[in-house]
Amino acid sequence: MRIVAPVLVALVATLLAACGGGTRSQQDTGGGADAGFATGEIDRDATIRYAGTAPPTSFDPMTSQSELDMPWLAPAYDRLTAVDEAGAPVPQLATRWELSPDGKALTLQLRQGVTYSDGTPFDAASVKANLDRYRTSEKSRLKNDILMITGVDVADASTVTIRVTGSGGALLNVLASRVGMMVSPAAFANPDLDQKPVGAGAMVLTGVRPKTEYVFTRRADYWDPEAFRYKTLVFSVNDGSSVVNLLRTDALDYARLAGPAALEAEAAGIRLYRAHSISGARILLNPTRSKLGSKEVRQAISLAIDRDATSQVAFNGDCVKTVQPFPEGYFAHSATVDAEREEWGYTRNVAKAKELLARAGLPEGFEMDMLVPGVPTTQTRAVLFQQNLAEIGITVNLRVVDVIQARVLFGQGEGDSYAGDGASYTDPSVFAAQHYLTGGSSNPGNLTDPELTALIDQAAGPLDINARTALYDHVFARAFELGPVHVYLCHHALPLGYQNDVVGLDRFDGAAGSDVLRGAAKVRTT
């Protein structure tokens, strides 16, 4: 379906005219009435009301469609590990670990005294059951994330050893993603597990209005008193404009804001906190469709997109422009790609883009479609992309579809391209599997080569972060030599609008905001 969207086109033009200056840095915590967080006694009986822009695709991690489900899943499902701001693994359900000298076995010591929400004990046998399910189930969408696992052995109730091909250094970070989310084995056969989570996390889903509101209640026996320091979580689905109104009228406690919503919140004096993130705005391309099989064409598209305007129009400047998947400061950020960023459109270059199209035998351009999730800010962004690409002769037909279905359709090979937000995942090995290997959900055209595959295998080996930084530099350098299927535009530094009594938002919020709810709390005001 081609969109003729004069209202959106006008909005893009208005926002571009109104937005001056460059992209905000991730460290900027100004804006609105921000004066830091309140102090006082934590209200353990409080209700936290938080809003997201899209409902979860599934409450079963195994069938979840995207890492962007992580904020919805994390209250119910603890993970084996978590990651800090630099991407280093830290304990969660696994308290200690050791990699064998040959790198082929990772042994985890597990937290004791933990239970799943249905009362089933959390132990090594349940960890094995979960990992085996993720590896072998026909319904699993996580198989590619853990291809390196060849088996799981139970030594005793609190010790499990994961055997791998190659080396297991990447596993600790992988286990901080959906793969590390522990589901009660007693619930594996539940026909409604995708709607009613049963995990080892702090919260139990106790009320649902599908695609609208999800109510979680904290478990009294949860092991970590410093996480989820409130009694009830009301997680609702709201778009940007309604979120600002809800914050203004004290009907929400905090929420992520973007673009016009952030501008409106600032004008209303709502307190803002700008959080770090490894997620970002991107376009995905299918090289088996339209004229996208040529590296020159994919590079031309990257050169033609205006990253500064993307940040301003869609994110009010709260998106740090980039051409690569991981932000500066994260261990997988590539210095080699950074040095070549102008070749990929860090600064927009229409003339170079046209030159590349001509070199590809397409001096008059071509036509392609773009799947767009039905979220207002994403649609606005897509209209900007449509305008940018028209300048180099590429006609883009926008197909706005359901927010969940857009990503699914692209993964099934039913679209030339996809515009939306994407998580870069807790570990680059997962990102690489999804984008650079055959069968990856973000690589329906199966673009790869033996050299890239070998580099990905090698980079997954060491535990040492510095060693992995050097290895992933080679991975991303090779991916860009081939012309990647992704066009990264900017990394989110989106503000959280929050009420005066909300605290704890300054904790790192993990992959795709997975821990944005874990650190929050409210202080007593009377």
XYZ file of C-alpha atoms in Angstrom:
526
model
C 0.000 0.000 0.000
C 1.516 3.322 -1.022
C 0.960 6.160 1.421
C 0.233 9.667 0.255
C 0.551 11.480 3.547
C 0.310 15.259 3.239
C -0.254 15.671 6.976
C 2.879 13.690 7.810
C 4.890 15.467 5.120
C 3.802 18.810 6.542
C 4.696 17.672 10.058
C 8.179 16.648 8.920
C 8.707 20.034 7.304
C 7.441 21.864 10.386
C 9.661 19.895 12.739
C 12.722 20.409 10.554
C 12.085 24.135 10.535
C 11.566 24.248 14.291
C 14.578 22.117 15.260
C 17.891 23.888 15.380
C 21.307 22.766 16.562
C 22.883 19.340 16.701
C 22.061 16.064 18.324
C 22.104 15.965 22.128
C 24.747 13.882 23.802
C 23.790 10.851 25.863
C 25.163 12.588 28.954
C 22.778 15.543 28.706
C 20.231 15.178 31.511
C 18.757 18.634 31.196
C 15.355 19.627 29.911
C 11.955 20.264 31.378
C 12.061 20.963 35.086
C 14.849 18.444 35.756
C 16.497 19.138 39.086
C 17.617 15.607 39.958
C 15.817 12.941 41.952
C 13.975 13.343 45.229
C 15.284 11.912 48.477
C 13.327 10.141 51.171
C 12.019 6.793 52.344
C 11.212 4.294 49.570
C 7.498 3.458 49.444
C 7.483 -0.325 49.157
C 3.676 -0.358 48.805
C 3.677 2.025 45.854
C 2.183 1.511 42.418
C 4.416 2.380 39.469
C 2.572 3.384 36.300
C 4.767 3.112 33.197
C 3.955 3.353 29.479
C 5.391 1.712 26.374
C 4.565 2.433 22.744
C 3.868 -1.136 21.588
C 2.531 -4.264 23.314
C 4.685 -7.372 23.731
C 4.725 -9.859 20.873
C 4.713 -12.736 23.395
C 5.166 -13.297 27.129
C 7.094 -16.480 26.366
C 10.737 -15.499 25.707
C 11.090 -18.429 23.307
C 8.417 -17.104 20.929
C 9.034 -13.389 21.456
C 9.686 -11.671 18.126
C 12.208 -9.065 19.261
C 14.590 -7.893 21.968
C 12.279 -4.862 22.163
C 9.963 -7.111 24.206
C 12.564 -7.112 26.987
C 10.949 -4.372 29.131
C 7.696 -6.376 29.155
C 9.393 -9.681 29.916
C 11.917 -8.525 32.521
C 9.455 -8.020 35.424
C 8.395 -11.678 35.202
C 11.659 -13.271 34.097
C 15.040 -12.890 35.744
C 18.014 -13.703 33.537
C 21.111 -15.718 34.290
C 23.267 -12.604 33.845
C 22.907 -8.880 33.178
C 25.279 -6.318 31.630
C 26.671 -2.987 32.814
C 27.031 0.249 30.824
C 30.178 -0.924 29.023
C 28.705 -4.302 28.156
C 30.524 -6.327 30.814
C 28.530 -9.225 32.351
C 27.316 -8.960 35.946
C 25.477 -11.519 38.123
C 21.747 -12.058 38.254
C 20.571 -15.670 38.709
C 24.126 -16.874 38.092
C 26.417 -15.550 40.822
C 29.820 -16.778 39.571
C 31.250 -18.375 36.446
C 34.366 -19.976 35.043
C 35.433 -20.709 31.476
C 37.459 -23.873 30.947
C 41.070 -23.473 29.724
C 40.116 -24.635 26.220
C 37.108 -22.293 26.173
C 34.671 -25.089 25.407
C 32.788 -25.201 28.717
C 31.266 -22.406 30.789
C 30.380 -23.388 34.361
C 27.811 -21.298 36.244
C 27.233 -21.202 39.988
C 23.553 -20.464 40.553
C 21.782 -18.390 43.156
C 20.263 -20.639 45.815
C 16.865 -20.373 47.479
C 15.137 -18.924 44.391
C 11.781 -20.192 43.127
C 9.671 -19.618 40.060
C 6.380 -17.794 40.546
C 4.486 -21.112 40.534
C 6.638 -22.432 43.399
C 8.905 -24.629 41.274
C 12.500 -24.474 42.568
C 15.057 -22.659 40.445
C 18.012 -25.017 40.091
C 20.525 -26.396 37.620
C 18.032 -28.868 36.177
C 15.641 -26.041 35.356
C 18.439 -24.059 33.693
C 19.245 -27.064 31.515
C 15.560 -27.494 30.670
C 15.280 -23.853 29.592
C 18.407 -23.830 27.451
C 17.469 -27.139 25.834
C 14.020 -25.745 25.048
C 15.476 -22.609 23.462
C 17.926 -24.737 21.444
C 15.660 -27.500 20.201
C 11.997 -26.491 20.164
C 10.505 -26.131 16.688
C 8.784 -22.964 17.910
C 11.948 -21.343 19.246
C 12.916 -18.000 17.746
C 16.152 -18.018 19.740
C 17.973 -20.933 18.107
C 20.309 -18.718 16.094
C 21.303 -16.851 19.254
C 22.775 -19.986 20.847
C 24.028 -22.062 17.954
C 27.330 -22.408 19.814
C 25.743 -24.501 22.608
C 26.157 -28.246 22.082
C 24.918 -29.455 25.460
C 24.133 -28.593 29.062
C 25.303 -30.704 32.007
C 24.000 -30.616 35.584
C 26.759 -31.136 38.173
C 24.589 -30.513 41.228
C 21.545 -28.443 42.189
C 23.428 -25.139 41.958
C 26.055 -25.880 39.284
C 25.523 -26.154 35.553
C 28.062 -26.467 32.736
C 27.282 -25.280 29.217
C 29.288 -26.983 26.464
C 29.999 -25.048 23.279
C 31.633 -25.295 19.892
C 34.519 -22.890 19.449
C 34.691 -20.948 22.693
C 32.106 -19.799 25.206
C 33.253 -16.276 26.016
C 30.219 -14.645 24.412
C 27.759 -16.715 26.394
C 27.771 -14.564 29.518
C 26.435 -11.581 27.591
C 24.079 -13.709 25.519
C 22.566 -14.999 28.765
C 21.669 -11.409 29.659
C 19.163 -11.412 26.779
C 15.939 -13.372 26.221
C 18.006 -16.577 26.033
C 18.910 -16.152 29.701
C 15.321 -15.649 30.866
C 14.283 -18.539 33.060
C 10.781 -19.981 32.613
C 9.328 -22.500 35.060
C 9.700 -25.940 33.427
C 6.301 -26.821 34.886
C 4.812 -24.147 32.608
C 6.475 -25.193 29.343
C 3.332 -26.998 28.207
C 0.939 -24.218 29.235
C -1.037 -23.313 26.101
C -1.288 -19.710 27.305
C 2.359 -19.184 28.308
C 2.639 -16.536 25.601
C -0.026 -14.570 27.505
C 0.629 -15.568 31.132
C 4.334 -15.564 32.034
C 5.650 -17.946 34.702
C 9.208 -16.983 35.563
C 11.804 -16.482 38.274
C 11.387 -12.707 38.226
C 10.060 -10.300 40.819
C 6.599 -9.799 39.374
C 3.526 -11.857 38.487
C 1.121 -10.747 35.753
C -2.206 -10.349 37.557
C -4.354 -8.303 35.181
C -4.581 -7.806 31.421
C -6.435 -5.643 28.966
C -4.869 -7.001 25.750
C -2.665 -4.522 23.880
C -3.748 -1.817 26.320
C -2.724 -2.446 29.939
C -0.834 -5.116 31.902
C -0.782 -5.196 35.711
C 2.032 -6.925 37.615
C 2.208 -7.611 41.366
C 5.487 -8.088 43.219
C 6.211 -11.451 44.797
C 6.771 -11.321 48.554
C 9.494 -13.989 48.307
C 11.609 -12.348 45.599
C 15.331 -12.655 46.336
C 16.558 -9.095 45.570
C 15.173 -6.385 47.901
C 16.883 -3.635 45.862
C 15.069 -4.466 42.624
C 11.459 -3.588 41.750
C 11.080 -1.653 44.998
C 7.312 -1.268 44.699
C 4.225 -3.439 45.086
C 2.365 -2.991 41.803
C 3.352 -2.193 38.223
C 0.772 -0.903 35.750
C 2.376 -1.131 32.300
C 0.209 0.520 29.642
C 0.437 1.045 25.889
C 0.174 4.699 24.862
C 1.443 6.847 22.014
C 3.529 9.975 22.478
C 0.839 12.641 22.713
C -1.289 10.740 25.206
C 1.773 9.969 27.356
C 2.494 13.671 27.829
C -1.090 14.335 28.860
C -0.993 11.407 31.281
C 2.240 12.679 32.822
C 0.868 16.206 33.057
C -2.242 14.998 34.900
C -0.299 12.611 37.172
C -1.906 9.551 35.562
C 1.548 8.093 34.790
C 4.666 7.974 36.952
C 7.202 7.823 34.155
C 7.516 6.974 30.474
C 9.912 7.100 27.549
C 9.389 10.124 25.289
C 10.457 10.850 21.727
C 10.248 13.609 19.143
C 7.215 15.890 19.453
C 6.283 14.255 22.768
C 9.630 15.229 24.274
C 9.230 18.791 23.015
C 5.731 18.968 24.469
C 6.921 17.564 27.793
C 9.708 20.135 28.017
C 7.252 22.921 27.344
C 4.949 21.564 30.059
C 7.760 21.566 32.628
C 7.754 17.790 33.068
C 10.921 16.498 34.710
C 13.187 14.630 32.288
C 16.034 12.163 32.611
C 18.017 11.116 29.543
C 19.044 7.488 29.794
C 21.795 5.528 28.075
C 20.723 2.939 25.516
C 22.244 0.497 23.046
C 19.089 0.498 20.929
C 18.697 2.698 17.902
C 16.810 3.783 14.799
C 17.588 1.835 11.653
C 16.456 0.641 8.255
C 16.764 -3.038 7.299
C 17.201 -4.096 3.670
C 16.512 -7.413 1.928
C 19.207 -7.884 -0.743
C 17.147 -10.489 -2.610
C 14.380 -7.979 -3.384
C 14.029 -4.957 -5.648
C 17.513 -3.671 -6.610
C 18.999 -4.116 -3.147
C 21.403 -6.934 -4.052
C 24.173 -4.483 -4.907
C 26.498 -3.164 -2.191
C 26.598 0.157 -4.057
C 22.814 0.466 -3.796
C 22.774 -0.299 -0.068
C 25.603 2.161 0.502
C 23.810 4.803 -1.573
C 20.730 4.453 0.623
C 22.868 4.917 3.730
C 24.522 8.009 2.227
C 21.183 9.551 1.227
C 19.495 9.415 4.642
C 19.796 12.604 6.678
C 20.794 11.388 10.139
C 20.749 14.839 11.717
C 17.203 15.424 10.490
C 16.186 11.929 11.625
C 17.308 12.698 15.161
C 15.598 16.083 15.183
C 12.332 15.087 13.511
C 11.747 11.770 15.254
C 13.565 12.220 18.552
C 13.843 15.953 19.292
C 17.613 15.549 19.007
C 17.692 12.760 21.593
C 19.320 10.243 19.271
C 23.092 10.240 18.729
C 23.830 9.793 15.031
C 25.844 6.801 13.893
C 26.372 4.395 11.018
C 27.051 1.296 13.142
C 25.086 -0.956 15.506
C 26.778 -0.271 18.870
C 27.348 3.173 20.433
C 30.642 4.705 21.437
C 31.613 3.513 24.916
C 30.178 0.023 24.410
C 32.817 -2.654 23.900
C 31.546 -3.713 20.471
C 31.823 -0.228 18.946
C 34.080 -0.482 15.873
C 36.942 1.987 15.467
C 37.477 0.816 11.880
C 33.887 1.531 10.875
C 34.077 4.852 12.714
C 37.078 5.847 10.601
C 35.048 5.137 7.453
C 31.760 6.590 8.659
C 31.634 9.350 6.041
C 31.587 6.642 3.351
C 28.304 5.454 4.865
C 26.552 8.772 5.354
C 27.490 9.994 8.814
C 27.317 13.313 7.003
C 24.683 13.125 4.300
C 26.165 12.983 0.782
C 23.577 13.039 -1.995
C 26.152 13.452 -4.773
C 28.083 10.363 -3.657
C 24.831 8.403 -3.355
C 23.867 9.267 -6.941
C 27.351 8.301 -8.124
C 27.025 4.872 -6.498
C 23.597 4.290 -8.045
C 25.014 5.128 -11.464
C 27.913 2.745 -10.853
C 25.335 0.046 -10.034
C 23.652 0.667 -13.399
C 20.714 2.556 -11.896
C 21.278 6.225 -12.814
C 17.522 6.825 -12.913
C 16.944 5.113 -9.581
C 14.384 2.407 -8.876
C 11.295 1.611 -6.801
C 11.035 -0.289 -3.515
C 8.610 -0.763 -0.639
C 9.229 -0.113 3.047
C 7.387 -1.807 5.913
C 6.586 0.716 8.638
C 5.242 -0.118 12.123
C 2.008 1.730 12.847
C 3.520 4.085 15.441
C 3.164 7.843 14.760
C 6.813 8.737 15.379
C 8.004 5.869 13.181
C 5.638 6.894 10.387
C 6.929 10.465 10.585
C 10.473 9.154 10.316
C 9.557 6.976 7.327
C 8.163 9.972 5.440
C 11.510 11.698 5.943
C 13.286 8.628 4.536
C 10.900 8.660 1.584
C 11.784 12.300 0.887
C 15.526 11.716 1.311
C 15.606 8.764 -1.068
C 13.450 10.521 -3.664
C 16.315 13.010 -4.051
C 18.528 10.251 -5.479
C 15.797 8.738 -7.648
C 14.549 5.976 -5.355
C 10.765 5.840 -5.079
C 9.745 4.412 -1.705
C 6.245 3.025 -1.244
C 5.451 3.055 2.463
C 3.392 0.150 3.837
C 2.158 0.930 7.337
C 1.164 -2.268 9.133
C 0.585 -3.469 12.679
C 3.606 -2.742 14.865
C 4.198 -6.427 15.616
C 3.473 -7.702 12.123
C 5.847 -5.261 10.424
C 8.911 -6.933 11.889
C 7.492 -10.430 11.368
C 6.697 -9.773 7.710
C 10.183 -8.479 7.019
C 11.746 -11.498 8.703
C 9.632 -13.726 6.470
C 10.995 -11.995 3.377
C 7.779 -10.160 2.527
C 9.198 -6.634 2.310
C 12.036 -4.889 0.483
C 12.914 -2.871 3.573
C 11.822 -2.121 7.118
C 11.975 1.132 9.069
C 11.884 1.029 12.840
C 13.818 0.779 16.043
C 16.071 -2.097 16.909
C 17.993 -3.326 19.897
C 21.675 -4.016 19.386
C 21.373 -6.890 21.905
C 23.407 -7.458 25.054
C 26.095 -9.281 23.113
C 27.288 -8.602 19.575
C 27.364 -12.333 18.860
C 23.562 -12.330 18.965
C 23.394 -9.231 16.788
C 25.812 -10.829 14.322
C 23.803 -14.058 14.187
C 20.603 -12.154 13.442
C 22.080 -9.785 10.829
C 25.111 -11.481 9.269
C 24.426 -15.227 9.206
C 22.159 -17.404 7.089
C 18.751 -17.752 8.716
C 19.042 -14.608 10.833
C 15.704 -12.923 11.522
C 17.064 -9.560 10.333
C 18.766 -11.116 7.310
C 15.983 -12.737 5.251
C 18.181 -12.427 2.164
C 20.897 -14.522 3.873
C 23.708 -12.103 2.984
C 27.000 -13.457 4.377
C 30.283 -15.040 3.299
C 32.731 -17.608 4.741
C 35.169 -14.940 5.946
C 32.497 -13.099 7.907
C 31.153 -16.336 9.358
C 34.641 -17.341 10.519
C 35.243 -13.926 12.097
C 31.947 -14.162 13.986
C 32.904 -17.580 15.352
C 36.313 -16.286 16.430
C 34.917 -13.168 18.115
C 32.540 -15.175 20.285
C 35.424 -16.916 22.055
C 37.192 -14.837 24.718
C 35.766 -13.721 28.043
C 38.030 -10.658 28.111
C 36.174 -7.548 26.937
C 39.275 -5.891 25.443
C 40.071 -8.975 23.366
C 36.501 -9.108 22.119
C 36.590 -5.404 21.190
C 39.450 -6.064 18.775
C 37.779 -9.150 17.319
C 34.416 -7.452 16.764
C 36.194 -4.588 15.086
C 37.172 -7.142 12.415
C 33.609 -8.518 12.260
C 32.001 -5.148 11.619
C 34.769 -4.087 9.232
C 34.072 -7.173 7.102
C 30.302 -6.662 7.296
C 30.721 -3.145 5.928
C 33.057 -4.416 3.196
C 30.151 -6.598 2.055
C 27.623 -3.794 2.499
C 25.461 -4.682 5.512
C 21.721 -5.283 5.415
C 21.234 -2.578 8.046
C 21.368 1.205 7.814
C 21.920 2.468 11.352
C 20.947 6.085 11.858
C 21.248 6.997 15.535
C 21.408 5.523 19.035
C 18.646 6.453 21.418
C 19.301 8.837 24.266
C 15.581 9.224 24.799
C 14.366 11.079 27.865
C 12.200 9.573 30.543
C 9.516 11.956 31.722
C 8.835 11.387 35.417
C 6.952 12.622 38.464
C 8.670 14.317 41.410
C 8.472 11.264 43.663
C 10.069 8.804 41.198
C 13.700 7.792 41.809
C 16.175 5.207 40.520
C 15.977 6.020 36.812
C 19.726 6.658 36.713
C 20.467 2.939 36.821
C 21.627 1.583 33.455
C 18.526 0.213 31.760
C 20.125 -2.697 29.900
C 19.438 -4.036 26.437
C 16.383 -2.428 24.866
C 15.514 -0.857 28.203
C 15.208 -4.262 29.859
C 16.060 -2.901 33.295
C 14.275 0.437 33.093
C 11.687 -0.909 35.563
C 14.110 -2.816 37.792
C 15.762 0.198 39.394
C 12.767 2.504 39.709
C 10.991 3.343 42.954
C 8.850 6.037 44.566
C 9.620 7.949 47.733
C 7.038 8.815 50.342
C 6.001 12.433 50.060
C 4.031 12.715 53.312
